PDB file of C-alpha atoms in Angstrom:
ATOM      1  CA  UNK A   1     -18.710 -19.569   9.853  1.00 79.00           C
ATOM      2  CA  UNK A   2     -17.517 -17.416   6.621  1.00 88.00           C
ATOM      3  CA  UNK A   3     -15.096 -19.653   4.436  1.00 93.00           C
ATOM      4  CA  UNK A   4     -11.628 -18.868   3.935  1.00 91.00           C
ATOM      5  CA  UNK A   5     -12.421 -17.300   0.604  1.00 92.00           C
ATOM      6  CA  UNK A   6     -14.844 -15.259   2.070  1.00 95.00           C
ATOM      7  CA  UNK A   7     -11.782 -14.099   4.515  1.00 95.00           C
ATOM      8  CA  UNK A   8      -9.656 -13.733   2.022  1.00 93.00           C
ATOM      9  CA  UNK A   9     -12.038 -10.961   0.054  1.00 94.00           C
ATOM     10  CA  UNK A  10     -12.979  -9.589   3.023  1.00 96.00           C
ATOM     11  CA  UNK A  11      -9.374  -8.318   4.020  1.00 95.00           C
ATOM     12  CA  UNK A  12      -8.332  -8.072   0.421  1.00 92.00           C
ATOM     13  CA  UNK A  13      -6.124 -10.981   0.667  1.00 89.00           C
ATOM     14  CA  UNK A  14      -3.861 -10.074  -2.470  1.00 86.00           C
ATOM     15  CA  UNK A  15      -3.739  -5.925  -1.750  1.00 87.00           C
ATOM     16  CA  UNK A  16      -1.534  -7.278   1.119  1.00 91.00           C
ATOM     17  CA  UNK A  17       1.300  -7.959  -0.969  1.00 92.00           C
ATOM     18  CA  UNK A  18       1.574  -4.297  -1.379  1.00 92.00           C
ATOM     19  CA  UNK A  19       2.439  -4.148   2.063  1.00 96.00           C
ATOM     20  CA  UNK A  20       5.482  -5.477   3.343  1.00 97.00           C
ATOM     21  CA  UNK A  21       7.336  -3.259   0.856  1.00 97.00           C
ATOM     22  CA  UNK A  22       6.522  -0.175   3.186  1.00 98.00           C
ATOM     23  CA  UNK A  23       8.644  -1.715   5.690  1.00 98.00           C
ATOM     24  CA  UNK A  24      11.257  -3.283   3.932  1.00 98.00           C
ATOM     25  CA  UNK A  25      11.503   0.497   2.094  1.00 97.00           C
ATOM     26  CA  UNK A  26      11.564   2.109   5.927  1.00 97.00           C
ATOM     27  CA  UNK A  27      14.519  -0.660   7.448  1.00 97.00           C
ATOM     28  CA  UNK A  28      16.524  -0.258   3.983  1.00 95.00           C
ATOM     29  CA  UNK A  29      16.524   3.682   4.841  1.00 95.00           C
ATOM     30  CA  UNK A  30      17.388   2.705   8.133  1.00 93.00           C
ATOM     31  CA  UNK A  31      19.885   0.855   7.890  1.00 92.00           C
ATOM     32  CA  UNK A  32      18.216  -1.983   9.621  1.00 95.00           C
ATOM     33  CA  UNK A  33      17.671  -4.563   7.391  1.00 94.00           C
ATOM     34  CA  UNK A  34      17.304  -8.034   9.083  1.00 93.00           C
ATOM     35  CA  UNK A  35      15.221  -9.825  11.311  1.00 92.00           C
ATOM     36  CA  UNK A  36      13.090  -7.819  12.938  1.00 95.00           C
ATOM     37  CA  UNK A  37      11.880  -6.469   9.585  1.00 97.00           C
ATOM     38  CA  UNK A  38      10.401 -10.140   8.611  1.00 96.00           C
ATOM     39  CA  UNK A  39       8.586  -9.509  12.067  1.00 97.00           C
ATOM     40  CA  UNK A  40       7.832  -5.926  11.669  1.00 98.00           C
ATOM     41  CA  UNK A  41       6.055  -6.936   7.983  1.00 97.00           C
ATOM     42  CA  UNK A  42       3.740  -9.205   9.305  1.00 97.00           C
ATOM     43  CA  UNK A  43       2.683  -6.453  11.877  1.00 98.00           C
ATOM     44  CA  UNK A  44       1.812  -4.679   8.864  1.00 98.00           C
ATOM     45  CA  UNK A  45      -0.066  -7.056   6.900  1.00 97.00           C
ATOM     46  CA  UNK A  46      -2.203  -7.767  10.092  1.00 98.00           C
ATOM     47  CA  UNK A  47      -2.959  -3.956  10.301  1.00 98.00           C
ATOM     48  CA  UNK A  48      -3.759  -3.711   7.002  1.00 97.00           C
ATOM     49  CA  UNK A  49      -5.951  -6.553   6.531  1.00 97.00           C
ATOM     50  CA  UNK A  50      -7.930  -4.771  10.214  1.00 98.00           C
ATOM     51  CA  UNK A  51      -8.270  -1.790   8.126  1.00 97.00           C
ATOM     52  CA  UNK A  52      -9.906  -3.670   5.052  1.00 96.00           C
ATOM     53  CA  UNK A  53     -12.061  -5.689   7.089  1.00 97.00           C
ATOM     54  CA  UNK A  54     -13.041  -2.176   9.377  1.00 97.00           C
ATOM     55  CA  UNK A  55     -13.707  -0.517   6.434  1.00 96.00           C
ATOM     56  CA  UNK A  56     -15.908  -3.036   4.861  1.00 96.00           C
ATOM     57  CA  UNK A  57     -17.570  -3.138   8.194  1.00 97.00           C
ATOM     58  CA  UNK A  58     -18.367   0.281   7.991  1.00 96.00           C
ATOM     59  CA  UNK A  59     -19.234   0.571   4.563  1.00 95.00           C
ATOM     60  CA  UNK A  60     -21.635  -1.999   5.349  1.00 96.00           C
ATOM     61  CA  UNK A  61     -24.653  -0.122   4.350  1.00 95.00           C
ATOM     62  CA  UNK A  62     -23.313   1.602   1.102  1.00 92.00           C
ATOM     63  CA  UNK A  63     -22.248  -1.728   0.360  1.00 93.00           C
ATOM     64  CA  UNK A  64     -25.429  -2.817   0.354  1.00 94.00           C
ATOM     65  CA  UNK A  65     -26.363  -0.362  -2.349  1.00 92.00           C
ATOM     66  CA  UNK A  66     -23.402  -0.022  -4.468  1.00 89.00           C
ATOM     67  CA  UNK A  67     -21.799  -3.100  -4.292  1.00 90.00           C
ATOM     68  CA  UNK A  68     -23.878  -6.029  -3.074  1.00 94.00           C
ATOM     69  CA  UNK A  69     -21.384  -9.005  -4.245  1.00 94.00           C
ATOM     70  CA  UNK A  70     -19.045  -8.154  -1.111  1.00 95.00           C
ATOM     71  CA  UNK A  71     -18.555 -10.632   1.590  1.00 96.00           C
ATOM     72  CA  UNK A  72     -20.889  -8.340   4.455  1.00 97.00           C
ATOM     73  CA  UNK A  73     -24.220  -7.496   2.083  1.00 96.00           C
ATOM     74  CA  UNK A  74     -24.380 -10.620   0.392  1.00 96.00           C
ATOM     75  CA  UNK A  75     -24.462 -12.334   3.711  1.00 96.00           C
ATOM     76  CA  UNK A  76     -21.074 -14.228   3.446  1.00 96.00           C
ATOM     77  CA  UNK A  77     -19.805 -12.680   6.333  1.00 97.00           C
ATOM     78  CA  UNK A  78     -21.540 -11.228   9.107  1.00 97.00           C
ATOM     79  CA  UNK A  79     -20.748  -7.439  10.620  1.00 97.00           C
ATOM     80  CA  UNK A  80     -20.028  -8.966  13.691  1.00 97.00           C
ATOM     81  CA  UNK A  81     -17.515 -11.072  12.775  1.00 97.00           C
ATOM     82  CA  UNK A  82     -16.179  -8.853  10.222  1.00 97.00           C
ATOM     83  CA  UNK A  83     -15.953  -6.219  13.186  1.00 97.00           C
ATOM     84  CA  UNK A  84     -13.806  -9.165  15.668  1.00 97.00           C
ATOM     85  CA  UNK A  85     -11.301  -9.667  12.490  1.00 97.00           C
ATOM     86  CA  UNK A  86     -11.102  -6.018  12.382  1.00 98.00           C
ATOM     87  CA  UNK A  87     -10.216  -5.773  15.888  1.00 98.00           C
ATOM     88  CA  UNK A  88      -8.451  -9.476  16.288  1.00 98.00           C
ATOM     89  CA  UNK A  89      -5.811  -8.722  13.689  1.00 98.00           C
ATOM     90  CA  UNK A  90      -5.520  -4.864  15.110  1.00 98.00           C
ATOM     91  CA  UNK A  91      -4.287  -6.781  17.815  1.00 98.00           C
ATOM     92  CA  UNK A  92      -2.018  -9.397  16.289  1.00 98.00           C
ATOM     93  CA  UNK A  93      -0.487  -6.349  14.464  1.00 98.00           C
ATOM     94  CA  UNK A  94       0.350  -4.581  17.457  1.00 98.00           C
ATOM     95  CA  UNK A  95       1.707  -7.618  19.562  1.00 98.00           C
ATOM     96  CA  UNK A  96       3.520  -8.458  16.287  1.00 98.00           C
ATOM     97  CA  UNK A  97       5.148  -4.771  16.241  1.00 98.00           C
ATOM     98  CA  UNK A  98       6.299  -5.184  19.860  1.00 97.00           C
ATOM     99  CA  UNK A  99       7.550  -8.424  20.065  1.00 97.00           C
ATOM    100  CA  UNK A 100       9.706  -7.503  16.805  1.00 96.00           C
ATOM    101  CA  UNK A 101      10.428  -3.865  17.578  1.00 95.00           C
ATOM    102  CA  UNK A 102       9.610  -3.258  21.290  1.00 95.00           C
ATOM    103  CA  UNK A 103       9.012   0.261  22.449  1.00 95.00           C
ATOM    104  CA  UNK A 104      10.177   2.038  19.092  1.00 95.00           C
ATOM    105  CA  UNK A 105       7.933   0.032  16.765  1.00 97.00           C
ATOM    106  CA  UNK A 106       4.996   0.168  18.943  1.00 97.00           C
ATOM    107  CA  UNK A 107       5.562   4.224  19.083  1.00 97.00           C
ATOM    108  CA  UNK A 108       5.503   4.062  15.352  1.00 97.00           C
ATOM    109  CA  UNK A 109       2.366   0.519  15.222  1.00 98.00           C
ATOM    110  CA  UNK A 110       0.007   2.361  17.886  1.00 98.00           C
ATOM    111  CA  UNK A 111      -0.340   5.742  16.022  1.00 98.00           C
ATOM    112  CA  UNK A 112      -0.656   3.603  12.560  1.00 98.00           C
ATOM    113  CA  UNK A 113      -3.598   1.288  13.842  1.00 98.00           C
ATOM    114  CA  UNK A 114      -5.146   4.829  15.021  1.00 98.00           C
ATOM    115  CA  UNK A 115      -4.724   6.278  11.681  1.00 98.00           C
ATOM    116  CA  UNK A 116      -5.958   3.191   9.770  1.00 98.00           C
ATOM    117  CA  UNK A 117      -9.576   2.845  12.014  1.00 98.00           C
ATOM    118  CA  UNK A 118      -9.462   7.129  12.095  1.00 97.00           C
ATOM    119  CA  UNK A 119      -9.956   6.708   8.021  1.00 96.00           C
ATOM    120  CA  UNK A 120     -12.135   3.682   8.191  1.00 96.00           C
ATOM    121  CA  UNK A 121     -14.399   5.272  10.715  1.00 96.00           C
ATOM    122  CA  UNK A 122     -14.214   9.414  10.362  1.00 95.00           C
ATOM    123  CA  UNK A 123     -12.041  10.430   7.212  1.00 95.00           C
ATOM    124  CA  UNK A 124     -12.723   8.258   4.480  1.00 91.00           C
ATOM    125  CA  UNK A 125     -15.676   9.854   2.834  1.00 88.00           C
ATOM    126  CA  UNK A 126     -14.823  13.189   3.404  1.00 93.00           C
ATOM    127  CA  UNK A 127     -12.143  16.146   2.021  1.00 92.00           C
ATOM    128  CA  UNK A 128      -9.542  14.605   4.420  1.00 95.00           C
ATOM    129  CA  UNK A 129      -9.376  10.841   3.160  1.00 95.00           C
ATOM    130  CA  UNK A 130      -6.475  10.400   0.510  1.00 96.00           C
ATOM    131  CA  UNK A 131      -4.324  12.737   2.987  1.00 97.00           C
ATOM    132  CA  UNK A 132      -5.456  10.227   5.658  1.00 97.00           C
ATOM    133  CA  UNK A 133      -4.820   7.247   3.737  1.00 97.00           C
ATOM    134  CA  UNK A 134      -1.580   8.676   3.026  1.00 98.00           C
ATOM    135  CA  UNK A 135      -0.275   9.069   6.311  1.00 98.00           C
ATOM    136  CA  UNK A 136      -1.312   5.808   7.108  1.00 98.00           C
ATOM    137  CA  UNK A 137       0.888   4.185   4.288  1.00 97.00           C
ATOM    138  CA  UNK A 138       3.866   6.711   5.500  1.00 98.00           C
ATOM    139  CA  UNK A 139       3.373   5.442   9.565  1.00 98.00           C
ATOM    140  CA  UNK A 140       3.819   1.988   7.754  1.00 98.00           C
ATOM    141  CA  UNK A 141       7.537   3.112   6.001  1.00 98.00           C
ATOM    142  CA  UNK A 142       8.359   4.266   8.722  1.00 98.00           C
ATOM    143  CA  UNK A 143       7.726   1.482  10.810  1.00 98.00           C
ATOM    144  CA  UNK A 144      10.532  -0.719   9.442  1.00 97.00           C
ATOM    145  CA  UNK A 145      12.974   1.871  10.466  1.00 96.00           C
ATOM    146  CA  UNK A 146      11.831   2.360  14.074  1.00 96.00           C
ATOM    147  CA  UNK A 147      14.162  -0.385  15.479  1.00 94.00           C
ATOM    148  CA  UNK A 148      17.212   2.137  14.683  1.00 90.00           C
ATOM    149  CA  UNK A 149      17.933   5.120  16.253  1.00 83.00           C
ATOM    150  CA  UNK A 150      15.848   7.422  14.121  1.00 85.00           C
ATOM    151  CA  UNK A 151      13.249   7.588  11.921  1.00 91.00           C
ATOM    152  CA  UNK A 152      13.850  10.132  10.190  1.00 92.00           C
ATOM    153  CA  UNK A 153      16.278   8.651   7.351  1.00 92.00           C
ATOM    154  CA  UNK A 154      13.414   6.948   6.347  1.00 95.00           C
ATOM    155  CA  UNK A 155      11.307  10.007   5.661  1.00 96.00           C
ATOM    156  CA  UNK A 156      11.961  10.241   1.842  1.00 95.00           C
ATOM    157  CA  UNK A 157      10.949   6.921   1.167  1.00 96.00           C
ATOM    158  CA  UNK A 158       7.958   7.689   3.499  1.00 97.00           C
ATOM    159  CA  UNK A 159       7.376  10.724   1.643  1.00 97.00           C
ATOM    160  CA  UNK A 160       6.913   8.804  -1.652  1.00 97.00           C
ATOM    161  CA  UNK A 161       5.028   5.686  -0.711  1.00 98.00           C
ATOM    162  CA  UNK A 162       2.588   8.716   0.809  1.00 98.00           C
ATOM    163  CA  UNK A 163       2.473  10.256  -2.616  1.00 98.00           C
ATOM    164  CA  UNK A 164       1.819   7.317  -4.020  1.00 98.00           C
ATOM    165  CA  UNK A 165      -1.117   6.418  -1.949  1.00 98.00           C
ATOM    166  CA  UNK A 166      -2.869   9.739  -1.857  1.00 97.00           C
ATOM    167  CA  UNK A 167      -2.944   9.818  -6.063  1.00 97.00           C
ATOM    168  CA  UNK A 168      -4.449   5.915  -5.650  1.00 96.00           C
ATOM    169  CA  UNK A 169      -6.829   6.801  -2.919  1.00 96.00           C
ATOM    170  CA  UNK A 170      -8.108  10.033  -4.760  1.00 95.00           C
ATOM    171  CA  UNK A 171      -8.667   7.741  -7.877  1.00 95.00           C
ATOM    172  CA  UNK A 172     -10.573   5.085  -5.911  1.00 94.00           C
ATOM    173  CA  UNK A 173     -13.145   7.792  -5.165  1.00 91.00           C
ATOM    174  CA  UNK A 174     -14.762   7.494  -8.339  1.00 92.00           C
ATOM    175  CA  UNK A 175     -14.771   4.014  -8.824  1.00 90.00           C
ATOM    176  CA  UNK A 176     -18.367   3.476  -8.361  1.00 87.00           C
ATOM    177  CA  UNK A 177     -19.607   6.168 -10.235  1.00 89.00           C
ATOM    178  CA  UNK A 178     -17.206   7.492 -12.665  1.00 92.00           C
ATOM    179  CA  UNK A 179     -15.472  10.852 -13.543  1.00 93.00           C
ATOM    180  CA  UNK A 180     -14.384  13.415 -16.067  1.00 93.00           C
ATOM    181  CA  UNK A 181     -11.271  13.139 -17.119  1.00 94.00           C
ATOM    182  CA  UNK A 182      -9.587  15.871 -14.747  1.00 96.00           C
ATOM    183  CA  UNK A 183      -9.240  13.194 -12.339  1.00 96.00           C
ATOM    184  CA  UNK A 184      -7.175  10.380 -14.174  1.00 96.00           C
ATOM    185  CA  UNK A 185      -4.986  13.346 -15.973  1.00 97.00           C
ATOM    186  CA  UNK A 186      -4.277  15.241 -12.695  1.00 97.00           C
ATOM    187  CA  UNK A 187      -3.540  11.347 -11.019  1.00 97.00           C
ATOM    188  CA  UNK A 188      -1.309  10.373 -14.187  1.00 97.00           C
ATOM    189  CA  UNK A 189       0.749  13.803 -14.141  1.00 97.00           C
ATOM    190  CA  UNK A 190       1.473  13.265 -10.448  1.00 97.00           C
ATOM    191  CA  UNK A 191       2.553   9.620 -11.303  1.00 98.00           C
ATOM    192  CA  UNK A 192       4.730  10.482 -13.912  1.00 97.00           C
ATOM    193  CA  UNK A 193       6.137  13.440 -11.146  1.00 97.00           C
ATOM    194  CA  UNK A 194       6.458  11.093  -8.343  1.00 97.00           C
ATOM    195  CA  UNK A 195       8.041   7.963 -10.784  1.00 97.00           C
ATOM    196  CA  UNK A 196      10.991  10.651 -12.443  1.00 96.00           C
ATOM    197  CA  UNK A 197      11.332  11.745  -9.026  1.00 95.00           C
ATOM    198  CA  UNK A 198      12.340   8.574  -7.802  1.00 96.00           C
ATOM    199  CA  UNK A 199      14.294   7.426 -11.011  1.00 94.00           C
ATOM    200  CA  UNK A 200      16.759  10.268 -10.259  1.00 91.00           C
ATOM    201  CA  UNK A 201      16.652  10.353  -6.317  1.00 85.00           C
ATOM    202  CA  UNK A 202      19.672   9.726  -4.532  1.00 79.00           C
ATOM    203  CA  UNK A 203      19.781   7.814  -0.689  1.00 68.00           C
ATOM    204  CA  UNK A 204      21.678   9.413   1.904  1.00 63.00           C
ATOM    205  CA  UNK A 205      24.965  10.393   0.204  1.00 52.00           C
ATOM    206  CA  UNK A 206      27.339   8.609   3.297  1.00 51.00           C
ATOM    207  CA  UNK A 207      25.720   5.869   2.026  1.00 63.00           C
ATOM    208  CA  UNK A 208      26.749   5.483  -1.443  1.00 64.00           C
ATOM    209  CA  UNK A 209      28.488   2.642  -2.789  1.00 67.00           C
ATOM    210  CA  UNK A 210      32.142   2.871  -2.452  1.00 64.00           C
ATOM    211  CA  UNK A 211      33.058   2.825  -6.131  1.00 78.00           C
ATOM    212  CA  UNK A 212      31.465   4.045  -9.387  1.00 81.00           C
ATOM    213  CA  UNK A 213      30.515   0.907 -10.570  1.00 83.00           C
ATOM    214  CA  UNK A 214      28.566  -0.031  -7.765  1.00 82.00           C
ATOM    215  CA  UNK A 215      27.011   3.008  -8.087  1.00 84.00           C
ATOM    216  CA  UNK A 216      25.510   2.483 -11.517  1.00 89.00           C
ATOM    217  CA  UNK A 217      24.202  -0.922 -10.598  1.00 90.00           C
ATOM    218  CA  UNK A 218      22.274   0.960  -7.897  1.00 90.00           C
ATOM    219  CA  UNK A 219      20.591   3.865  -9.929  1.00 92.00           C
ATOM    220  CA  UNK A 220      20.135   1.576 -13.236  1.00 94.00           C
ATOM    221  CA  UNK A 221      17.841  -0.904 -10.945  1.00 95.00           C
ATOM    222  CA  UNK A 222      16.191   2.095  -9.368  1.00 96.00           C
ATOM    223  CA  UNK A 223      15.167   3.398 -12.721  1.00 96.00           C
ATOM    224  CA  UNK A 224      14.302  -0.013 -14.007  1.00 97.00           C
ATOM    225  CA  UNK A 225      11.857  -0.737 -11.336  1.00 97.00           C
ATOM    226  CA  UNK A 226      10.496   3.129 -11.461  1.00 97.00           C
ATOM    227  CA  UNK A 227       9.753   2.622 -15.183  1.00 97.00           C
ATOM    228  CA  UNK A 228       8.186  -0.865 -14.136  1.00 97.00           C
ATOM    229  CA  UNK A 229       5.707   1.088 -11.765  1.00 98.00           C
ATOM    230  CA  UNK A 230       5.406   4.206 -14.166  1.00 97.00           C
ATOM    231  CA  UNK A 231       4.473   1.901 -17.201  1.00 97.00           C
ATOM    232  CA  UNK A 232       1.953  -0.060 -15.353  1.00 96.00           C
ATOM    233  CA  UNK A 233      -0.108   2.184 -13.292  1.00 97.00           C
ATOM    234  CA  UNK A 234       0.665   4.889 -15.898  1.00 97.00           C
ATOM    235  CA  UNK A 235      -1.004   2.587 -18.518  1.00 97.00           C
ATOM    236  CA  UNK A 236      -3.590   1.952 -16.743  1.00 96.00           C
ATOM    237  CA  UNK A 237      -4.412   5.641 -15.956  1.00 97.00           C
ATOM    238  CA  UNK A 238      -4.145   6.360 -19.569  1.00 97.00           C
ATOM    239  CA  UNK A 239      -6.883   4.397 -20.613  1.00 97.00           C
ATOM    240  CA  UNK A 240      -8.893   5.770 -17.516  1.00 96.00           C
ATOM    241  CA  UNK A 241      -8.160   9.191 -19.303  1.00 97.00           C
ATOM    242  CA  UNK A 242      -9.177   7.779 -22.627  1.00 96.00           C
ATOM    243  CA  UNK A 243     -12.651   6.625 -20.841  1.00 95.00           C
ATOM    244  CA  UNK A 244     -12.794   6.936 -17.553  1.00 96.00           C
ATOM    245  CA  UNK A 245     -15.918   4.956 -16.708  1.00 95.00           C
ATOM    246  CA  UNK A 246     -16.501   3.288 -13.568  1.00 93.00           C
ATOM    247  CA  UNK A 247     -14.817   0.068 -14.507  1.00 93.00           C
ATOM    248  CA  UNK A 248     -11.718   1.885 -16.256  1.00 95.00           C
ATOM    249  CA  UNK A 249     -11.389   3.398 -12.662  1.00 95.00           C
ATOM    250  CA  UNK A 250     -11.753   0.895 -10.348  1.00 93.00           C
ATOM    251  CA  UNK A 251      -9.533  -1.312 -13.023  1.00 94.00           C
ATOM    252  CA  UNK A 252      -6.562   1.594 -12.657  1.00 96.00           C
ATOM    253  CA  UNK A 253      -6.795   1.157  -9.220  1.00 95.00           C
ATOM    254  CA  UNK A 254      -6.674  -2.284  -9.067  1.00 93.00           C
ATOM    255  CA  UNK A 255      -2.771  -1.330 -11.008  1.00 95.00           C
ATOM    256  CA  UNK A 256      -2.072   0.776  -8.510  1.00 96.00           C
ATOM    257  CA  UNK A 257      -2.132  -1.365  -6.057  1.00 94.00           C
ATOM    258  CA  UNK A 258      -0.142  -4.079  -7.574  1.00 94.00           C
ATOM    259  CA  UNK A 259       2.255  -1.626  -8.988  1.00 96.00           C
ATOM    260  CA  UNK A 260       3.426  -0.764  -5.609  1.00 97.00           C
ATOM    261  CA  UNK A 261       5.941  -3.279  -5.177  1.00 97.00           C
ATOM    262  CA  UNK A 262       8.392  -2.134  -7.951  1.00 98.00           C
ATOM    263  CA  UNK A 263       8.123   1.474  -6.601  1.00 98.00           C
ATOM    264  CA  UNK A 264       9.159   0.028  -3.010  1.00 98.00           C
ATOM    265  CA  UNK A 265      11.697  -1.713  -4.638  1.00 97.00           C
ATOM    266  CA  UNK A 266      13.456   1.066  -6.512  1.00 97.00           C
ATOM    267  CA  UNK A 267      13.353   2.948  -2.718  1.00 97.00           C
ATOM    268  CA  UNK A 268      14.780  -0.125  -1.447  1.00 96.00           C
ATOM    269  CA  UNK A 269      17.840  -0.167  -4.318  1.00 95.00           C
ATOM    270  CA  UNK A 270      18.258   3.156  -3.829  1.00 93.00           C
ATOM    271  CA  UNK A 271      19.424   2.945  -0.222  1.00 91.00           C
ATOM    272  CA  UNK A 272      21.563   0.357  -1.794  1.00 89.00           C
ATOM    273  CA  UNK A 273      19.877  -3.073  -1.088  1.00 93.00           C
ATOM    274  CA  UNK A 274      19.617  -4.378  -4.456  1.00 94.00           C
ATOM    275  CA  UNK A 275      18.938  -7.815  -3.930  1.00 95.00           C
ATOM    276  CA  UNK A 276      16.529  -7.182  -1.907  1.00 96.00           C
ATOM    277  CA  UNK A 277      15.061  -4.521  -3.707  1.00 96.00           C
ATOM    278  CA  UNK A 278      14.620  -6.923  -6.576  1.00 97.00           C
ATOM    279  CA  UNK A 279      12.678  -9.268  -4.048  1.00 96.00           C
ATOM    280  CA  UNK A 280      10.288  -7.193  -2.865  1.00 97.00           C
ATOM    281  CA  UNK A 281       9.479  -5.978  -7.021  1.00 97.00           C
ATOM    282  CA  UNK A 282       8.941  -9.548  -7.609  1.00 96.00           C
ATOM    283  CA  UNK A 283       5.682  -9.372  -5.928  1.00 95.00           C
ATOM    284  CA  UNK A 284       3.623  -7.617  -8.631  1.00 94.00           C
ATOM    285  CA  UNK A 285       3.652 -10.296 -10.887  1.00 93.00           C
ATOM    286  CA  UNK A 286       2.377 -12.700  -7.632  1.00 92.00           C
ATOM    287  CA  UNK A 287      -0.158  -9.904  -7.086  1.00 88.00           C
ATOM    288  CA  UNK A 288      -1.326  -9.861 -10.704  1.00 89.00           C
ATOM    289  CA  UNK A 289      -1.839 -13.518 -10.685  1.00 89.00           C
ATOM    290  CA  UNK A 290      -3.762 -13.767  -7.039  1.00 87.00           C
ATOM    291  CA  UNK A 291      -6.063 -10.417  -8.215  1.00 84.00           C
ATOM    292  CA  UNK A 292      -7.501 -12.652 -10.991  1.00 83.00           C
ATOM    293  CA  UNK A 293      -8.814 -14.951  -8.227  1.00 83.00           C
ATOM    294  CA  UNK A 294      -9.772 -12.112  -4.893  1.00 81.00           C
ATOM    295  CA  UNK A 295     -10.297  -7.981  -5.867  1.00 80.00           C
ATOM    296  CA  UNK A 296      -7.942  -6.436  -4.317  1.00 83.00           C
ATOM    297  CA  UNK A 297     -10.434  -3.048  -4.366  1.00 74.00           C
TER     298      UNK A 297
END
């Protein structure tokens, strides 16, 4: 039986903490903050911690090669059970989306367990993988606003996470081997485009608080929690740029992946939940702290 530890690096254990955001981000746009999002997160941690433990599982020959320390090649884990936590928590994810959601989450949680085992199994190594992973982290924003009557004022915030996660995924590519610098400068010039982007995006304008104070409180968190994210992954691209070795790589997106929180929390303060906004930021420095113990790449 693999250890808990061994569990814990084989789903990525910390990388989940980038996760609830998505649907905090999607109910927040929605309008439908409460409960069912607690639910509706833990529907997405379990079908992102299937996709880390699929794709692990089907990287388990490369793995073998390029990076022999993780759980499957080193024997920690076998492919079998990697494969039943792949497909156990696929399952928990789903039951978890229906039971908080019913029939609108699961129209949103079905298509999103497709897309995540799609990339694991078909698009990762090819043209099509950041756009796949991308979609994947948009289904996931836009499952926290299925429970209300439409989806689509959650789009934006969709939109961005999306960005967000095809600039990562396109960096991770190289973490192995290494690039030129093209890649970190054209990843850092759309992270500087997506982060002023956000700063100065507005929610849905029958929204907005009812007086002008309110109002500032709302766009000066926003932009505080943007220049969070922008400073830290942008930071860490930037020296990627400066030498953008394997390790400088896989390092920047290691940042991106923390990082993620205080973007999904300026989305969140933008559609005017501060508080919880704030909340869901708070995670990076939680993520930072559990990444020293489990990768979360």
């Amino acid at each position: 039986m693999p250890s808990l530890r061994d569990l814990a690096e084989l789903v990525r254990a910390p990388a989940a903490l980038s996760v609830p955001g998505d649907v905090v981000a999607g109910a927040a746009a929605g309008q439908v903050l409460g409960g069912r999002t607690l639910g509706l997160a833990c529907s997405s941690v379990c079908l992102y911690w299937a996709g880390m433990a699929a794709n692990d599982w089907a990287d388990r020959h490369l793995d073998a090669v390029e990076r022999p320390e993780r759980p499957i090649p080193s024997g920690r884990v076998s492919p079998d059970a990697a494969l039943k936590v792949a497909a156990g928590l696929t399952v928990a994810g789903l039951a978890a989306a229906g039971l908080s959601g019913g029939r609108r989450a699961l129209a949103v949680a079905v298509p999103l367990a497709a897309a995540v085992w799609s990339y694991d199994l078909v698009a990762k190594n090819t043209a099509a993988g950041p756009l796949a992973m991308a979609l994947c982290r948009g289904l996931d924003v836009l499952l926290g606003a299925a429970p209300g009557r439409s989806v689509a004022d959650a789009l934006p915030s969709a939109l961005t996470v999306a960005a967000h996660t095809y600039l990562l995924t396109a960096l991770s590519r190289a973490e192995v081997s290494g690039s030129d610098r093209g890649l970190p400068v054209a990843t850092l010039a759309g992270t500087v485009a997506l982060a002023v982007a956000t700063a100065l995006g507005r929610g849905d304008a029958s929204r907005e608080p009812r007086t002008e104070r309110a109002a500032q409180v709302v766009r000066a968190v926003q932009a505080g929690l943007t220049g969070w994210y922008a400073a830290r992954f942008g930071l860490s691209q930037a020296q990627a740029v400066a030498e953008p070795s394997a390790s400088r790589l896989r390092a920047a997106v290691g940042t991106g992946i923390v990082a993620l929180p205080a973007l999904q929390g300026a989305l969140v303060a933008r559609s005017g939940a501060i508080r919880e906004g704030v909340a869901v930021a708070a995670a990076v420095p939680l993520a930072r702290a559990l990444a020293k113990k489990v990768s979360p790449t």
